[in-house]
Amino acid sequence: MEFDLWYLVALPALFAAGWLCRGFDRRQRSEKTQLPEHFTRGVALLLDDEPDKAIDVLVEACRLDPDLIELHHMLGKLFRRRGEFERAIRLHLHLVNRSDLSDADRTKALSELAEDYFAAGLFDRAEAEYRKLSEVPSEHLGALRRLLTIYTIEHEWESAIDTVRAVEAQTGEDHRLETAHFYCERIEVALRSKRLEEASKLVAEVLPYADVTPRVDHLAGKVALAAGSVEEAAEHWRRLARNFPAHTPLVIGELADAMAALGQKDEAIELLRSALPEHPTADALEAVIARVTEWRGLPEAEAIAAKMLAAHPSLSAFNALVRLRAKANPEDEQTKLLSGLLQRHAQRFARYQCTHCGFLASNFAWHCLGCGSWDSFPPRRVEDSKGKSR
Ligand SMILES: [Zn+2]
């Protein structure tokens, strides 16, 4: 069992301070003279890597002297650290409900209790405690930050927007990126639920954040398209490509489709062709090949894939080429077999990686489940990212 050394250093110091403050009446409290022994034994057991026994001894020390509030807190932290959330919660609940506690000690106990609930994943209860703490001036900002984390985990985007704005107002910090993504999350929810009017309204609110993240124009285009405004959708995606060129592969296919729907198929083909030299990624290639195959036929798509493979050799480009050849020669069993093998192999490498924590995702994501960062995935697969910075 691994323990941080700070427990071993802090515990004796806290105890010594508490013990000195007890005054000179200790001789009259014969039972409590056992405390040093309990305490020394507890620390010795921690040093011997026997945390279970150490906890038993420290629990006894707390029982003997309930006034040593800090020792209670240390014990509570120890429980939490070991994943014994129930014991930590019980201990801190007991402290919170004690009538003899000072306001400062009660606030500290409340704060520890909120941490227990948070660490245990009991977010509803943690939220309730942090809301109470947000009423205490000294705890206000810390509680707001914790609430923001909880709202993000719980996908309570409206509350997240209100809270992040309060944090911004009080600290002067810039949280525009998070704010934009919280709005985008609300738009995605509205789109999934076919609440188009609500989605359009939210787009109007988030558009001032279009310079912060490409997701705003990406989504604004989707909402415009769903509302039947193809031209407006194309305009959003064009603006995304202008402001965030690296993210072009994410919208190139949709943009080409919109242009085709507007009767500009030739221009769309030209756009797709010209995108590849600048964005030689697997996603861009897939988007281009799918449309060129449909609009111009297999030989032209095959020529594009072959050119891409020659200029930027990669497994995905080879896979695309073989897949097209298998399609063009359905009677060729060997090519079909090779295509299937390559496809399975290529899928294993079709991952996107968070630049902050290295978390790998099978689909492009705006939010990292590993570290909670926003916009931390480059808009290309790991295979395409080799040797490139964002
Ligand atoms: Zn991450």
Short mmCIF file of C-alpha atoms and ligand atoms in Angstrom, two decimals:
data_model
loop_
_atom_site.label_atom_id
_atom_site.label_comp_id
_atom_site.label_asym_id
_atom_site.label_seq_id
_atom_site.Cartn_x
_atom_site.Cartn_y
_atom_site.Cartn_z
CA MET A 1 0.00 0.00 0.00
CA GLU A 2 1.49 3.29 -1.03
CA PHE A 3 1.26 6.35 1.19
CA ASP A 4 2.39 9.87 0.64
CA LEU A 5 5.13 10.91 3.01
CA TRP A 6 3.25 14.04 3.88
CA TYR A 7 0.91 12.06 6.02
CA LEU A 8 3.83 10.87 8.07
CA VAL A 9 5.25 14.35 8.40
CA ALA A 10 1.99 16.19 8.93
CA LEU A 11 0.45 13.83 11.41
CA PRO A 12 3.13 14.22 14.12
CA ALA A 13 3.26 17.99 13.62
CA LEU A 14 -0.50 18.35 13.88
CA PHE A 15 -0.65 16.13 16.84
CA ALA A 16 2.14 17.98 18.64
CA ALA A 17 0.39 21.30 18.08
CA GLY A 18 -2.91 19.91 19.34
CA TRP A 19 -1.30 18.29 22.31
CA LEU A 20 0.49 21.49 23.40
CA CYS A 21 -2.75 23.44 23.16
CA ARG A 22 -4.52 21.15 25.51
CA GLY A 23 -3.34 23.10 28.54
CA PHE A 24 -2.02 21.78 31.78
CA ASP A 25 -5.01 19.83 32.96
CA ARG A 26 -3.93 16.67 31.25
CA ARG A 27 -2.90 15.08 34.51
CA GLN A 28 -6.52 15.19 35.54
CA ARG A 29 -7.51 13.34 32.39
CA SER A 30 -5.76 10.09 33.02
CA GLU A 31 -7.39 8.29 30.09
CA LYS A 32 -6.10 10.82 27.63
CA THR A 33 -2.51 10.36 28.77
CA GLN A 34 -2.63 7.26 26.58
CA LEU A 35 -2.79 9.45 23.46
CA PRO A 36 0.95 9.74 22.84
CA GLU A 37 1.23 5.99 22.90
CA HIS A 38 -1.68 5.55 20.49
CA PHE A 39 -0.29 8.19 18.26
CA THR A 40 3.27 6.86 18.23
CA ARG A 41 1.97 3.40 17.52
CA GLY A 42 -0.17 4.74 14.69
CA VAL A 43 2.76 6.49 13.04
CA ALA A 44 5.01 3.44 13.55
CA LEU A 45 2.41 1.25 11.87
CA LEU A 46 2.17 3.66 8.94
CA LEU A 47 5.96 3.51 8.62
CA ASP A 48 5.75 -0.26 8.70
CA ASP A 49 3.29 -0.06 5.81
CA GLU A 50 0.46 -1.40 7.90
CA PRO A 51 -2.21 1.20 7.22
CA ASP A 52 -5.11 -0.96 8.41
CA LYS A 53 -3.66 -1.34 11.90
CA ALA A 54 -2.53 2.31 11.90
CA ILE A 55 -6.08 3.41 11.15
CA ASP A 56 -7.44 1.34 14.04
CA VAL A 57 -4.98 2.99 16.42
CA LEU A 58 -5.69 6.50 15.12
CA VAL A 59 -9.44 5.88 15.38
CA GLU A 60 -8.87 5.06 19.02
CA ALA A 61 -6.83 8.26 19.43
CA CYS A 62 -9.76 10.26 17.99
CA ARG A 63 -12.15 8.48 20.33
CA LEU A 64 -10.00 9.35 23.34
CA ASP A 65 -9.76 13.00 22.39
CA PRO A 66 -12.64 14.18 20.20
CA ASP A 67 -11.24 17.71 20.42
CA LEU A 68 -8.38 16.89 18.06
CA ILE A 69 -10.36 17.95 15.00
CA GLU A 70 -7.31 18.04 12.71
CA LEU A 71 -6.54 14.45 13.56
CA HIS A 72 -10.10 13.57 12.52
CA HIS A 73 -9.52 15.32 9.22
CA MET A 74 -6.25 13.49 8.67
CA LEU A 75 -7.98 10.21 9.37
CA GLY A 76 -10.78 11.17 6.98
CA LYS A 77 -8.26 11.94 4.25
CA LEU A 78 -6.58 8.61 4.93
CA PHE A 79 -9.90 6.80 4.49
CA ARG A 80 -10.60 8.68 1.27
CA ARG A 81 -7.13 8.05 -0.07
CA ARG A 82 -7.64 4.34 0.48
CA GLY A 83 -11.03 4.38 -1.24
CA GLU A 84 -12.85 3.81 2.05
CA PHE A 85 -15.40 6.45 1.15
CA GLU A 86 -18.12 5.23 3.47
CA ARG A 87 -15.86 5.58 6.52
CA ALA A 88 -14.63 9.00 5.39
CA ILE A 89 -18.20 10.18 4.81
CA ARG A 90 -19.34 8.85 8.20
CA LEU A 91 -16.46 10.56 9.96
CA HIS A 92 -17.01 13.92 8.28
CA LEU A 93 -20.79 13.75 8.65
CA HIS A 94 -20.27 13.17 12.35
CA LEU A 95 -18.01 16.24 12.52
CA VAL A 96 -20.46 18.43 10.56
CA ASN A 97 -23.27 17.49 12.94
CA ARG A 98 -21.30 18.16 16.12
CA SER A 99 -22.79 21.09 18.00
CA ASP A 100 -19.53 22.06 19.70
CA LEU A 101 -17.66 22.82 16.46
CA SER A 102 -16.58 26.34 15.56
CA ASP A 103 -17.83 27.77 12.26
CA ALA A 104 -14.37 27.42 10.74
CA ASP A 105 -14.10 23.76 11.78
CA ARG A 106 -17.61 23.03 10.50
CA THR A 107 -16.80 24.63 7.14
CA LYS A 108 -13.62 22.55 6.92
CA ALA A 109 -15.61 19.41 7.75
CA LEU A 110 -18.21 20.32 5.12
CA SER A 111 -15.45 20.82 2.57
CA GLU A 112 -13.95 17.41 3.37
CA LEU A 113 -17.38 15.81 3.19
CA ALA A 114 -17.95 17.35 -0.26
CA GLU A 115 -14.58 15.94 -1.36
CA ASP A 116 -15.60 12.51 -0.05
CA TYR A 117 -18.81 12.56 -2.10
CA PHE A 118 -16.94 13.79 -5.15
CA ALA A 119 -14.23 11.13 -4.86
CA ALA A 120 -16.90 8.46 -4.34
CA GLY A 121 -18.65 9.59 -7.53
CA LEU A 122 -21.76 10.67 -5.59
CA PHE A 123 -22.03 13.83 -7.64
CA ASP A 124 -25.57 14.83 -6.61
CA ARG A 125 -24.55 14.88 -2.96
CA ALA A 126 -21.23 16.54 -3.74
CA GLU A 127 -23.09 19.22 -5.69
CA ALA A 128 -25.40 19.88 -2.74
CA GLU A 129 -22.44 20.30 -0.38
CA TYR A 130 -20.50 22.52 -2.78
CA ARG A 131 -23.58 24.69 -3.21
CA LYS A 132 -23.62 25.20 0.56
CA LEU A 133 -19.88 25.94 0.51
CA SER A 134 -20.33 28.46 -2.28
CA GLU A 135 -22.28 30.56 0.25
CA VAL A 136 -19.17 30.80 2.46
CA PRO A 137 -16.94 33.65 1.22
CA SER A 138 -13.64 31.84 1.91
CA GLU A 139 -14.83 28.72 0.04
CA HIS A 140 -16.85 30.38 -2.68
CA LEU A 141 -14.44 30.25 -5.63
CA GLY A 142 -13.10 26.77 -4.88
CA ALA A 143 -16.67 25.50 -4.60
CA LEU A 144 -17.62 27.10 -7.94
CA ARG A 145 -14.69 25.40 -9.66
CA ARG A 146 -15.67 22.04 -8.22
CA LEU A 147 -19.29 22.62 -9.27
CA LEU A 148 -18.07 23.38 -12.78
CA THR A 149 -16.26 20.04 -12.89
CA ILE A 150 -19.37 18.26 -11.63
CA TYR A 151 -21.64 19.94 -14.19
CA THR A 152 -19.23 18.97 -16.96
CA ILE A 153 -19.08 15.35 -15.80
CA GLU A 154 -22.85 15.25 -15.42
CA HIS A 155 -23.44 17.03 -18.76
CA GLU A 156 -25.45 19.76 -17.03
CA TRP A 157 -24.47 22.29 -19.65
CA GLU A 158 -26.81 25.11 -18.68
CA SER A 159 -25.51 25.12 -15.11
CA ALA A 160 -21.97 24.84 -16.47
CA ILE A 161 -22.47 28.01 -18.54
CA ASP A 162 -23.84 29.95 -15.54
CA THR A 163 -21.01 28.74 -13.32
CA VAL A 164 -18.18 29.38 -15.77
CA ARG A 165 -19.51 32.91 -16.25
CA ALA A 166 -19.49 33.45 -12.48
CA VAL A 167 -15.87 32.20 -12.32
CA GLU A 168 -14.90 34.52 -15.18
CA ALA A 169 -16.58 37.50 -13.53
CA GLN A 170 -14.86 36.91 -10.21
CA THR A 171 -11.38 36.03 -11.41
CA GLY A 172 -11.01 37.83 -14.72
CA GLU A 173 -9.90 34.50 -16.20
CA ASP A 174 -10.66 33.73 -19.84
CA HIS A 175 -13.01 30.75 -20.13
CA ARG A 176 -14.37 31.48 -23.59
CA LEU A 177 -13.22 28.10 -24.91
CA GLU A 178 -15.17 26.15 -22.28
CA THR A 179 -18.17 28.45 -22.65
CA ALA A 180 -18.24 27.88 -26.42
CA HIS A 181 -18.08 24.10 -25.96
CA PHE A 182 -20.81 24.12 -23.30
CA TYR A 183 -23.08 25.89 -25.81
CA CYS A 184 -22.05 23.44 -28.52
CA GLU A 185 -22.94 20.54 -26.24
CA ARG A 186 -26.39 22.05 -25.75
CA ILE A 187 -26.76 22.42 -29.52
CA GLU A 188 -25.78 18.79 -30.07
CA VAL A 189 -28.39 17.69 -27.53
CA ALA A 190 -31.06 19.87 -29.21
CA LEU A 191 -30.10 18.52 -32.66
CA ARG A 192 -30.24 14.91 -31.47
CA SER A 193 -33.70 15.56 -30.00
CA LYS A 194 -34.80 17.29 -33.23
CA ARG A 195 -35.44 20.54 -31.37
CA LEU A 196 -34.35 22.65 -34.31
CA GLU A 197 -35.74 25.94 -33.10
CA GLU A 198 -33.83 25.65 -29.82
CA ALA A 199 -30.67 24.64 -31.70
CA SER A 200 -30.94 27.70 -33.98
CA LYS A 201 -31.43 29.97 -30.98
CA LEU A 202 -28.35 28.54 -29.29
CA VAL A 203 -26.32 28.93 -32.49
CA ALA A 204 -27.12 32.65 -32.44
CA GLU A 205 -25.81 32.81 -28.86
CA VAL A 206 -22.61 30.90 -29.58
CA LEU A 207 -21.65 32.57 -32.88
CA PRO A 208 -19.65 35.31 -31.11
CA TYR A 209 -17.35 32.46 -30.02
CA ALA A 210 -16.67 31.28 -33.59
CA ASP A 211 -13.10 32.58 -33.37
CA VAL A 212 -12.39 30.42 -30.31
CA THR A 213 -13.07 26.94 -31.63
CA PRO A 214 -13.90 25.46 -35.07
CA ARG A 215 -16.69 23.52 -33.44
CA VAL A 216 -18.94 26.60 -33.49
CA ASP A 217 -19.01 26.92 -37.29
CA HIS A 218 -19.02 23.15 -37.69
CA LEU A 219 -22.22 22.92 -35.67
CA ALA A 220 -23.74 26.13 -37.00
CA GLY A 221 -23.42 24.60 -40.49
CA LYS A 222 -25.13 21.39 -39.35
CA VAL A 223 -28.01 23.32 -37.79
CA ALA A 224 -28.39 25.49 -40.91
CA LEU A 225 -28.43 22.36 -43.07
CA ALA A 226 -31.03 20.71 -40.84
CA ALA A 227 -33.13 23.86 -41.20
CA GLY A 228 -32.84 23.62 -44.99
CA SER A 229 -30.43 26.54 -45.47
CA VAL A 230 -27.75 24.80 -47.57
CA GLU A 231 -26.10 28.04 -48.61
CA GLU A 232 -25.78 29.20 -45.03
CA ALA A 233 -24.37 25.81 -44.02
CA ALA A 234 -21.74 26.02 -46.78
CA GLU A 235 -20.84 29.52 -45.64
CA HIS A 236 -20.21 28.32 -42.07
CA TRP A 237 -17.99 25.49 -43.26
CA ARG A 238 -16.08 27.78 -45.61
CA ARG A 239 -15.46 30.15 -42.72
CA LEU A 240 -14.26 27.24 -40.57
CA ALA A 241 -11.77 26.26 -43.31
CA ARG A 242 -10.55 29.86 -43.47
CA ASN A 243 -10.21 30.40 -39.72
CA PHE A 244 -9.04 26.90 -38.76
CA PRO A 245 -7.36 25.43 -41.88
CA ALA A 246 -6.11 22.34 -40.01
CA HIS A 247 -9.73 21.36 -39.30
CA THR A 248 -10.75 21.47 -42.97
CA PRO A 249 -10.75 17.64 -43.30
CA LEU A 250 -13.58 17.53 -40.74
CA VAL A 251 -15.96 19.46 -43.01
CA ILE A 252 -14.59 19.03 -46.52
CA GLY A 253 -17.05 16.25 -47.39
CA GLU A 254 -20.08 18.09 -45.98
CA LEU A 255 -19.02 21.28 -47.73
CA ALA A 256 -18.66 19.47 -51.05
CA ASP A 257 -22.12 17.89 -50.57
CA ALA A 258 -23.61 21.32 -49.87
CA MET A 259 -21.96 22.75 -52.99
CA ALA A 260 -23.25 19.85 -55.06
CA ALA A 261 -26.74 20.44 -53.69
CA LEU A 262 -26.41 24.05 -54.80
CA GLY A 263 -25.59 22.88 -58.32
CA GLN A 264 -21.86 23.41 -58.00
CA LYS A 265 -20.66 19.83 -58.39
CA ASP A 266 -17.66 20.71 -60.59
CA GLU A 267 -16.50 23.31 -58.09
CA ALA A 268 -17.04 20.76 -55.33
CA ILE A 269 -14.82 18.22 -57.13
CA GLU A 270 -12.19 20.88 -57.61
CA LEU A 271 -12.38 21.78 -53.93
CA LEU A 272 -11.94 18.13 -52.95
CA ARG A 273 -8.99 17.65 -55.30
CA SER A 274 -7.24 20.80 -54.15
CA ALA A 275 -7.76 19.96 -50.46
CA LEU A 276 -5.66 16.79 -50.52
CA PRO A 277 -2.19 18.26 -51.18
CA GLU A 278 -2.74 20.68 -48.31
CA HIS A 279 -4.45 18.19 -45.98
CA PRO A 280 -3.07 14.76 -46.80
CA THR A 281 -4.96 13.01 -44.01
CA ALA A 282 -6.89 9.76 -43.93
CA ASP A 283 -10.12 11.62 -43.14
CA ALA A 284 -9.73 14.01 -46.07
CA LEU A 285 -8.85 11.14 -48.42
CA GLU A 286 -11.92 9.16 -47.35
CA ALA A 287 -14.18 12.18 -47.82
CA VAL A 288 -12.73 12.88 -51.28
CA ILE A 289 -12.79 9.28 -52.49
CA ALA A 290 -16.38 8.66 -51.41
CA ARG A 291 -17.62 11.65 -53.42
CA VAL A 292 -15.38 11.28 -56.44
CA THR A 293 -16.39 7.60 -56.70
CA GLU A 294 -20.05 8.54 -56.65
CA TRP A 295 -19.83 11.56 -58.90
CA ARG A 296 -17.04 10.66 -61.30
CA GLY A 297 -16.59 6.89 -61.04
CA LEU A 298 -14.04 4.42 -59.70
CA PRO A 299 -11.11 5.07 -62.11
CA GLU A 300 -10.91 8.75 -61.17
CA ALA A 301 -11.10 7.94 -57.45
CA GLU A 302 -8.43 5.28 -57.92
CA ALA A 303 -6.14 7.80 -59.62
CA ILE A 304 -6.55 10.18 -56.67
CA ALA A 305 -5.74 7.45 -54.14
CA ALA A 306 -2.68 6.35 -56.17
CA LYS A 307 -1.42 9.93 -56.34
CA MET A 308 -1.92 10.38 -52.60
CA LEU A 309 -0.11 7.10 -51.88
CA ALA A 310 2.87 8.17 -54.01
CA ALA A 311 3.08 11.64 -52.41
CA HIS A 312 2.32 10.57 -48.81
CA PRO A 313 2.80 6.82 -48.35
CA SER A 314 0.60 5.58 -45.53
CA LEU A 315 -1.34 2.52 -44.56
CA SER A 316 -4.66 4.35 -44.91
CA ALA A 317 -3.83 5.56 -48.45
CA PHE A 318 -2.76 2.04 -49.46
CA ASN A 319 -5.91 0.66 -47.87
CA ALA A 320 -8.06 3.16 -49.79
CA LEU A 321 -6.39 2.24 -53.08
CA VAL A 322 -6.75 -1.51 -52.58
CA ARG A 323 -10.36 -1.08 -51.50
CA LEU A 324 -11.12 0.80 -54.72
CA ARG A 325 -9.37 -1.86 -56.80
CA ALA A 326 -11.36 -4.59 -55.05
CA LYS A 327 -14.53 -2.69 -55.86
CA ALA A 328 -13.49 -2.27 -59.48
CA ASN A 329 -12.65 -5.98 -59.78
CA PRO A 330 -15.27 -7.81 -57.73
CA GLU A 331 -14.27 -11.18 -59.26
CA ASP A 332 -10.68 -10.83 -58.02
CA GLU A 333 -10.77 -12.85 -54.79
CA GLN A 334 -7.17 -12.11 -53.81
CA THR A 335 -7.61 -8.34 -54.00
CA LYS A 336 -10.84 -8.69 -52.01
CA LEU A 337 -9.04 -10.70 -49.36
CA LEU A 338 -6.15 -8.24 -49.22
CA SER A 339 -8.60 -5.34 -48.96
CA GLY A 340 -10.37 -6.98 -46.00
CA LEU A 341 -7.07 -7.62 -44.21
CA LEU A 342 -5.84 -4.09 -44.78
CA GLN A 343 -9.13 -2.62 -43.63
CA ARG A 344 -8.98 -4.48 -40.33
CA HIS A 345 -5.33 -3.54 -39.85
CA ALA A 346 -5.91 0.13 -40.73
CA GLN A 347 -8.81 0.34 -38.26
CA ARG A 348 -6.46 -0.55 -35.43
CA PHE A 349 -4.48 2.60 -36.20
CA ALA A 350 -7.48 4.85 -36.80
CA ARG A 351 -7.10 6.66 -33.49
CA TYR A 352 -7.03 10.28 -32.42
CA GLN A 353 -4.77 11.29 -29.57
CA CYS A 354 -5.16 14.00 -26.95
CA THR A 355 -2.14 16.29 -26.99
CA HIS A 356 -2.48 16.96 -23.26
CA CYS A 357 -2.66 13.47 -21.78
CA GLY A 358 -2.14 11.04 -24.66
CA PHE A 359 -5.65 9.54 -24.37
CA LEU A 360 -6.57 7.61 -27.53
CA ALA A 361 -10.06 7.84 -29.00
CA SER A 362 -11.47 5.88 -31.93
CA ASN A 363 -13.35 8.95 -33.20
CA PHE A 364 -12.38 12.58 -33.36
CA ALA A 365 -13.59 14.27 -30.14
CA TRP A 366 -13.85 17.83 -28.88
CA HIS A 367 -13.59 16.82 -25.24
CA CYS A 368 -10.99 14.48 -23.78
CA LEU A 369 -12.42 11.81 -21.50
CA GLY A 370 -8.95 11.23 -20.12
CA CYS A 371 -8.05 14.69 -18.85
CA GLY A 372 -11.19 16.78 -19.42
CA SER A 373 -9.48 19.17 -21.88
CA TRP A 374 -11.39 20.82 -24.70
CA ASP A 375 -10.05 21.01 -28.27
CA SER A 376 -7.06 18.86 -27.35
CA PHE A 377 -7.39 16.36 -30.22
CA PRO A 378 -5.65 17.35 -33.46
CA PRO A 379 -8.09 16.88 -36.37
CA ARG A 380 -6.17 13.97 -37.80
CA ARG A 381 -5.44 10.39 -36.89
CA VAL A 382 -2.31 9.35 -35.04
CA GLU A 383 -0.97 7.86 -38.28
CA ASP A 384 -1.25 11.27 -39.99
CA SER A 385 0.17 13.18 -37.05
CA LYS A 386 3.60 11.56 -37.04
CA GLY A 387 6.26 14.22 -37.34
CA LYS A 388 3.72 17.04 -37.28
CA SER A 389 2.87 19.55 -34.65
CA ARG A 390 -0.66 20.77 -34.18
ZN ZN B 1 -6.55 14.41 -22.56
#
